[in-house]
Coordinates of C-alpha atoms in Angstrom, one line a residue:
X1003 CA -68.1 3.6 -21.8
X1004 CA -68.6 5.3 -18.5
X1005 CA -68.9 1.5 -16.9
X1006 CA -66.1 0.1 -19.4
X1007 CA -63.6 2.8 -18.3
X1008 CA -64.5 2.2 -14.4
X1009 CA -63.5 -1.6 -14.6
X1010 CA -60.5 -0.5 -16.6
X1011 CA -59.2 1.8 -13.8
X1012 CA -60.3 -0.6 -11.2
X1013 CA -58.0 -3.3 -13.0
X1014 CA -55.5 -1.0 -12.5
X1015 CA -55.2 -0.4 -8.7
X1016 CA -52.6 -2.1 -6.8
X1017 CA -54.2 -5.2 -4.9
X1018 CA -53.3 -4.7 -1.1
X1019 CA -50.9 -7.4 0.3
X1020 CA -52.9 -9.9 2.2
X1021 CA -52.7 -9.0 6.2
X1022 CA -54.7 -10.0 9.2
X1023 CA -58.2 -8.9 7.8
X1024 CA -60.1 -5.6 8.0
X1025 CA -63.1 -7.2 6.2
X1026 CA -65.8 -10.1 6.8
X1027 CA -65.1 -12.0 3.3
X1028 CA -62.7 -12.7 1.0
X1029 CA -61.1 -15.2 3.4
X1030 CA -60.9 -12.3 5.9
X1031 CA -62.7 -12.4 9.3
X1032 CA -62.2 -8.8 10.4
X1033 CA -59.0 -10.3 12.3
X1034 CA -57.1 -6.6 13.1
X1035 CA -60.6 -5.6 14.7
X1036 CA -60.5 -8.7 17.1
X1037 CA -56.8 -8.6 17.6
X1038 CA -57.4 -4.8 18.7
X1039 CA -60.7 -5.9 20.5
X1040 CA -59.0 -8.6 22.8
X1041 CA -56.2 -6.5 23.4
X1042 CA -57.6 -3.0 24.4
X1043 CA -61.4 -3.1 24.8
X1044 CA -62.9 -3.3 28.3
X1045 CA -65.0 -6.2 29.1
X1046 CA -68.6 -5.8 29.1
X1047 CA -69.8 -2.5 31.0
X1048 CA -67.0 -1.8 33.0
X1049 CA -65.6 1.5 32.8
X1050 CA -61.8 2.0 31.6
X1051 CA -59.5 3.1 34.0
X1052 CA -56.9 3.9 31.4
X1053 CA -55.8 0.5 30.7
X1054 CA -59.0 -0.5 28.3
X1055 CA -61.1 1.5 25.7
X1056 CA -65.0 2.0 26.2
X1057 CA -67.2 0.6 23.6
X1058 CA -67.6 3.5 21.5
X1059 CA -64.1 4.7 21.6
X1060 CA -63.1 1.1 21.2
X1061 CA -65.4 1.4 17.9
X1062 CA -63.0 4.2 16.7
X1063 CA -60.1 2.2 17.2
X1064 CA -60.9 -1.2 16.4
X1065 CA -63.8 -0.7 13.7
X1066 CA -67.1 -1.8 13.7
X1067 CA -69.6 -3.2 11.4
X1068 CA -68.6 -1.8 8.0
X1069 CA -65.9 0.6 9.4
X1070 CA -62.3 -0.4 9.4
X1071 CA -61.3 1.9 12.6
X1072 CA -58.0 3.2 12.9
X1073 CA -56.1 -0.2 13.0
X1074 CA -57.6 -0.6 9.5
X1075 CA -56.7 2.5 8.0
X1076 CA -53.4 1.5 6.4
X1077 CA -55.2 -1.1 4.2
X1078 CA -57.2 2.2 2.6
X1079 CA -54.6 4.5 2.3
X1080 CA -51.0 2.7 2.4
X1081 CA -52.3 -0.6 0.9
X1082 CA -49.2 -0.8 -1.5
X1083 CA -46.4 0.5 1.2
X1084 CA -44.7 -2.4 2.4
X1085 CA -43.5 -0.3 5.5
X1086 CA -46.9 0.3 6.7
X1087 CA -47.4 -3.7 6.9
X1088 CA -43.6 -5.0 7.6
X1089 CA -43.4 -6.7 4.5
X1090 CA -40.4 -6.9 1.9
X1091 CA -37.7 -7.9 4.5
X1092 CA -37.2 -11.6 3.5
X1093 CA -33.9 -13.7 4.1
X1094 CA -32.6 -16.9 4.3
X1095 CA -29.5 -18.2 4.6
X1096 CA -27.3 -19.6 2.3
X1097 CA -27.2 -18.6 -1.7
X1098 CA -30.3 -15.8 -1.0
X1099 CA -31.2 -13.5 -3.6
X1100 CA -30.9 -10.9 -0.7
X1101 CA -28.2 -10.2 1.5
X1102 CA -29.2 -10.0 5.3
X1103 CA -28.3 -6.2 5.1
X1104 CA -30.8 -5.9 2.0
X1105 CA -33.8 -7.6 4.6
X1106 CA -32.8 -5.8 7.5
X1107 CA -33.1 -2.1 5.7
X1108 CA -36.7 -3.3 4.8
X1109 CA -37.6 -4.0 8.6
X1110 CA -36.0 -0.7 9.6
X1111 CA -38.1 0.6 6.9
X1112 CA -41.0 -0.5 8.8
X1113 CA -39.9 0.2 12.4
X1114 CA -39.0 4.0 11.4
X1115 CA -42.7 4.3 9.5
X1116 CA -44.3 3.1 12.7
X1117 CA -42.3 5.3 14.9
X1118 CA -43.7 8.1 12.5
X1119 CA -47.1 7.0 13.2
X1120 CA -46.4 6.8 17.0
X1121 CA -44.7 10.0 17.1
X1122 CA -47.9 11.7 15.3
X1123 CA -50.3 10.4 17.7
X1124 CA -48.3 11.7 20.8
X1125 CA -48.3 15.1 18.9
X1126 CA -51.6 15.2 18.1
X1127 CA -52.7 14.5 21.6
X1128 CA -52.0 17.8 22.6
X1129 CA -54.9 19.1 21.0
X1130 CA -57.3 17.1 23.2
X1131 CA -56.6 19.9 25.9
X1132 CA -56.8 24.1 25.8
X1133 CA -54.3 26.4 27.4
X1134 CA -55.9 25.9 30.8
X1135 CA -55.5 22.3 30.5
X1136 CA -59.0 21.7 30.0
X1137 CA -60.5 19.2 27.6
X1138 CA -62.1 20.7 24.8
X1139 CA -65.3 19.3 24.3
X1140 CA -65.5 19.6 20.4
X1141 CA -62.2 17.8 19.8
X1142 CA -63.4 14.7 22.3
X1143 CA -67.0 14.5 20.9
X1144 CA -68.2 11.1 19.6
X1145 CA -71.3 11.9 18.4
X1146 CA -70.4 10.7 15.2
X1147 CA -67.8 8.2 14.1
X1148 CA -64.1 9.1 13.3
X1149 CA -63.4 9.8 9.5
X1150 CA -60.3 8.0 8.7
X1151 CA -58.9 11.3 6.9
X1152 CA -56.6 13.7 8.5
X1153 CA -57.3 16.1 5.5
X1154 CA -61.1 16.3 6.6
X1155 CA -61.1 14.9 10.1
X1156 CA -60.3 17.5 12.5
X1157 CA -61.4 16.6 16.0
X1158 CA -58.1 15.7 18.3
X1159 CA -59.5 12.3 19.8
X1160 CA -59.8 10.7 16.6
X1161 CA -56.8 12.1 14.8
X1162 CA -54.5 11.0 17.8
X1163 CA -56.4 7.5 17.6
X1164 CA -55.8 7.2 13.9
X1165 CA -52.2 7.6 14.2
X1166 CA -52.2 5.4 17.1
X1167 CA -53.9 2.5 14.9
X1168 CA -52.1 2.8 12.0
X1169 CA -49.2 2.0 14.2
X1170 CA -50.7 -0.9 16.0
X1171 CA -51.7 -2.3 12.3
X1172 CA -48.3 -2.5 11.4
X1173 CA -47.1 -4.2 14.8
X1174 CA -50.1 -6.6 14.4
X1175 CA -48.9 -7.6 10.9
X1176 CA -45.4 -7.9 12.0
X1177 CA -46.4 -11.3 13.8
X1178 CA -48.2 -12.6 10.8
X1179 CA -45.5 -11.1 8.2
X1180 CA -42.8 -12.5 9.9
X1181 CA -41.3 -15.7 11.3
X1182 CA -40.5 -14.1 14.7
X1183 CA -43.2 -16.0 16.4
X1184 CA -43.9 -19.2 14.4
X1185 CA -42.3 -22.4 13.9
X1186 CA -41.4 -24.4 10.9
X1187 CA -43.1 -27.2 9.1
X1188 CA -41.2 -30.2 10.3
X1189 CA -42.2 -32.7 7.9
X1190 CA -40.5 -30.7 4.8
X1191 CA -36.6 -29.3 4.3
X1192 CA -36.0 -25.9 4.9
X1193 CA -36.1 -23.6 2.1
X1194 CA -37.8 -20.6 0.4
X1195 CA -41.2 -22.2 0.7
X1196 CA -40.7 -23.7 4.3
X1197 CA -38.5 -21.1 6.1
X1198 CA -37.4 -21.5 9.5
X1199 CA -39.7 -20.2 12.7
X1200 CA -37.9 -18.2 15.8
X1201 CA -40.7 -19.2 18.1
X1202 CA -40.2 -16.1 20.1
X1203 CA -42.3 -14.4 22.5
X1204 CA -43.7 -10.8 22.5
X1205 CA -43.7 -8.0 23.1
X1206 CA -40.7 -7.7 20.6
X1207 CA -37.5 -5.8 21.1
X1208 CA -37.9 -5.0 17.2
X1209 CA -40.9 -2.9 17.5
X1210 CA -39.4 -0.4 20.0
X1211 CA -41.5 2.4 19.0
X1212 CA -40.8 4.9 21.5
X1213 CA -37.1 4.7 20.9
X1214 CA -34.7 6.4 18.5
X1215 CA -32.0 4.0 18.2
X1216 CA -31.4 0.9 15.7
X1217 CA -33.0 -2.2 17.2
X1218 CA -31.4 -5.3 17.1
X1219 CA -32.5 -7.8 13.8
X1220 CA -31.9 -11.5 14.7
X1221 CA -30.0 -12.8 11.8
X1222 CA -32.7 -15.2 11.0
X1223 CA -35.4 -13.2 11.0
X1224 CA -37.5 -12.7 7.8
X1225 CA -41.1 -11.5 6.6
X1226 CA -42.3 -12.2 3.2
X1227 CA -41.6 -10.7 -0.5
X1228 CA -44.9 -9.5 -1.7
X1229 CA -46.1 -8.7 -5.8
X1230 CA -49.5 -8.7 -7.0
X1231 CA -49.3 -12.2 -8.2
X1232 CA -48.6 -13.7 -4.3
X1233 CA -47.7 -17.5 -4.6
X1234 CA -45.7 -19.8 -3.7
X1235 CA -43.5 -20.3 -5.4
X1236 CA -42.4 -16.7 -5.9
X1237 CA -42.9 -15.2 -9.1
X1238 CA -41.5 -12.0 -10.9
X1239 CA -39.5 -10.0 -8.4
X1240 CA -40.4 -12.6 -5.7
X1241 CA -38.7 -15.6 -7.7
X1242 CA -36.6 -17.9 -5.4
X1243 CA -37.4 -15.9 -2.8
X1244 CA -39.5 -16.5 0.7
X1245 CA -42.9 -14.7 -0.1
X1246 CA -45.9 -13.5 2.0
X1247 CA -47.9 -16.0 0.5
X1248 CA -45.8 -18.7 1.9
X1249 CA -45.0 -17.2 5.3
X1250 CA -48.2 -14.9 6.3
X1251 CA -50.2 -16.1 9.0
X1252 CA -53.5 -13.7 8.4
X1253 CA -56.8 -15.4 8.2
X1254 CA -58.5 -17.5 10.6
X1255 CA -61.3 -16.8 13.4
X1256 CA -60.1 -14.8 16.4
X1257 CA -62.6 -14.6 19.4
X1258 CA -62.8 -10.3 20.2
X1259 CA -63.1 -11.3 23.7
X1260 CA -60.6 -13.9 24.6
X1261 CA -58.4 -14.0 21.8
X1262 CA -58.9 -17.6 21.1
X1263 CA -58.3 -19.1 17.7
X1264 CA -60.1 -21.5 15.1
X1265 CA -59.7 -22.6 11.8
X1266 CA -56.6 -21.0 10.3
X1267 CA -56.9 -21.0 6.6
X1268 CA -53.1 -19.8 5.3
X1269 CA -50.5 -22.5 4.6
X1270 CA -48.1 -21.2 7.5
X1271 CA -50.9 -20.8 10.0
X1272 CA -52.4 -24.1 9.9
X1273 CA -48.6 -25.4 10.8
X1274 CA -48.7 -26.6 14.1
X1275 CA -50.4 -23.7 16.2
X1276 CA -48.5 -20.7 14.0
X1277 CA -52.1 -18.9 13.9
X1278 CA -52.4 -18.8 17.3
X1279 CA -48.7 -17.5 18.1
X1280 CA -49.1 -14.6 15.8
X1281 CA -52.6 -13.9 17.2
X1282 CA -51.1 -14.1 20.7
X1283 CA -48.0 -12.0 19.8
X1284 CA -49.8 -9.6 18.2
X1285 CA -52.2 -9.3 21.4
X1286 CA -49.5 -9.0 23.8
X1287 CA -47.5 -6.6 21.4
X1288 CA -51.0 -4.2 21.2
X1289 CA -51.3 -4.1 24.7
X1290 CA -47.3 -3.4 24.9
X1291 CA -47.6 -0.4 22.7
X1292 CA -50.6 1.2 24.7
X1293 CA -48.2 1.2 27.6
X1294 CA -45.6 2.6 25.9
X1295 CA -47.9 5.0 24.5
X1296 CA -49.2 6.2 27.9
X1297 CA -46.0 6.5 28.8
X1298 CA -45.1 8.6 26.1
X1299 CA -47.7 11.3 26.7
X1300 CA -46.3 11.3 30.5
X1301 CA -42.6 12.2 29.1
X1302 CA -43.9 14.7 26.9
X1303 CA -47.0 16.5 28.8
X1304 CA -46.3 15.5 32.3
X1305 CA -48.2 13.1 34.7
X1306 CA -51.4 15.5 35.3
X1307 CA -51.8 16.4 31.6
X1308 CA -51.2 12.7 30.3
X1309 CA -53.6 11.4 32.6
X1310 CA -56.0 13.6 31.5
X1311 CA -55.3 12.7 27.6
X1312 CA -55.3 9.0 28.4
X1313 CA -59.1 9.4 29.9
X1314 CA -60.1 11.4 27.4
X1315 CA -58.8 8.8 24.9
X1316 CA -60.3 5.5 26.4
X1317 CA -63.5 7.1 27.8
X1318 CA -66.9 7.5 25.7
X1319 CA -68.0 10.8 27.7
X1320 CA -64.5 12.2 29.1
X1321 CA -66.2 16.0 29.8
X1322 CA -68.3 14.3 32.6
X1323 CA -65.7 11.2 33.6
X1324 CA -62.5 13.0 32.8
X1325 CA -63.1 16.5 34.4
X1326 CA -62.9 15.4 37.9
X1327 CA -59.3 15.1 39.3
X1328 CA -57.6 12.3 37.5
X1329 CA -56.3 9.1 39.3
X1330 CA -52.9 10.2 38.9
X1331 CA -53.5 14.1 40.6
X1332 CA -55.4 12.3 43.4
X1333 CA -52.7 10.0 44.0
X1334 CA -50.1 12.8 43.7
X1335 CA -52.2 14.9 46.1
X1336 CA -52.8 11.8 48.7
X1337 CA -48.8 11.5 48.4
X1338 CA -48.3 14.5 49.3
X1339 CA -50.4 15.1 52.1
X1340 CA -48.9 11.5 53.4
X1341 CA -45.5 13.2 53.3
X1342 CA -46.8 16.5 54.7
X1343 CA -47.7 14.9 57.8
X1344 CA -45.0 12.1 57.9
X1345 CA -42.4 15.4 57.9
X1346 CA -44.7 17.1 60.3
X1347 CA -44.4 14.3 62.9
X1348 CA -40.6 14.1 62.6
X1349 CA -40.4 17.6 63.5
X1350 CA -42.4 17.1 66.5
X1351 CA -40.6 13.9 67.1
X1352 CA -37.3 16.2 67.1
X1353 CA -38.6 19.4 69.1
X1354 CA -39.7 16.6 71.5
X1355 CA -36.2 14.7 71.6
X1356 CA -34.4 18.1 71.9
X1357 CA -36.4 19.1 75.0
X1358 CA -35.8 16.1 76.7
X1359 CA -32.0 16.3 75.9
X1360 CA -32.5 19.9 77.5
X1361 CA -33.8 19.3 80.5
X1362 CA -31.3 16.0 81.0
X1363 CA -28.8 18.7 80.5
X1364 CA -30.3 21.3 83.0

């Protein structure tokens, strides 16, 4: 009876929309992890200077082995939320079942959702430091992997990385689930099963996660409609519409070091170099969002504190690596010294010049 009830319950659990993969199997090849590593993991044994994540820290953001990592967290707890994956913003010009305004609202719901995750990450970073602006050992310790559940995970580094990873997930999905970067199949007529491709580069101004204004949305931009029976042509609520199944470029092999791709397996991803376009766009966007996040920390906490926070997030042993003066602090000290020397030199020059003038008058 217990087994029967368990199977019955599982049958009622909504299946997630297919996205860049978070597991190895079922057609997925851990695409989110590999994209994130290609974008932000430090190469080989290189130490981080703030632009990349060292191995243990990269594991928490990207995932490893059976762990989803922060970037895969939405596939654990937000599988049925289209705003977490930039789904359900479909549109096609000419007699389409949805208006451009409806599609734009769906896309902006995704942007707003990702902005919320981005802000959460900035706010949670405050817990990395104590009142004296020193790193808190318990908050940055990675003796055990982060738990992707804010209710039980208390470490500030893990909570910050999780929120940022959730923002990255949707930003990466935007390139797979939309026609922003891809091209259409020229061998077939345009339609719901073959929407136009915009062929645009990354980063996308639509994904302005630091901003608060309404981003401009191209008139032909579309993502896919998703229902559990995701297919082409669309069924149920997706009848007559551009579907997730017809537009996504989710699956294939991604090299976690170079970002190179092989073997795309979805119909849209197999058209021309669409899978490569989606992966490249996601990698560029991921790097861009990390730059934006660092800038947001500086704006919120000042350069010195933000430098410590960035060091703590990217280093595996921040207590040893980050307690020394940060690069920003050193630069500021050197700059202040140079300015002081320049000022002193200018003062001496003026005194000598004045003395010379007085002597000539005498």
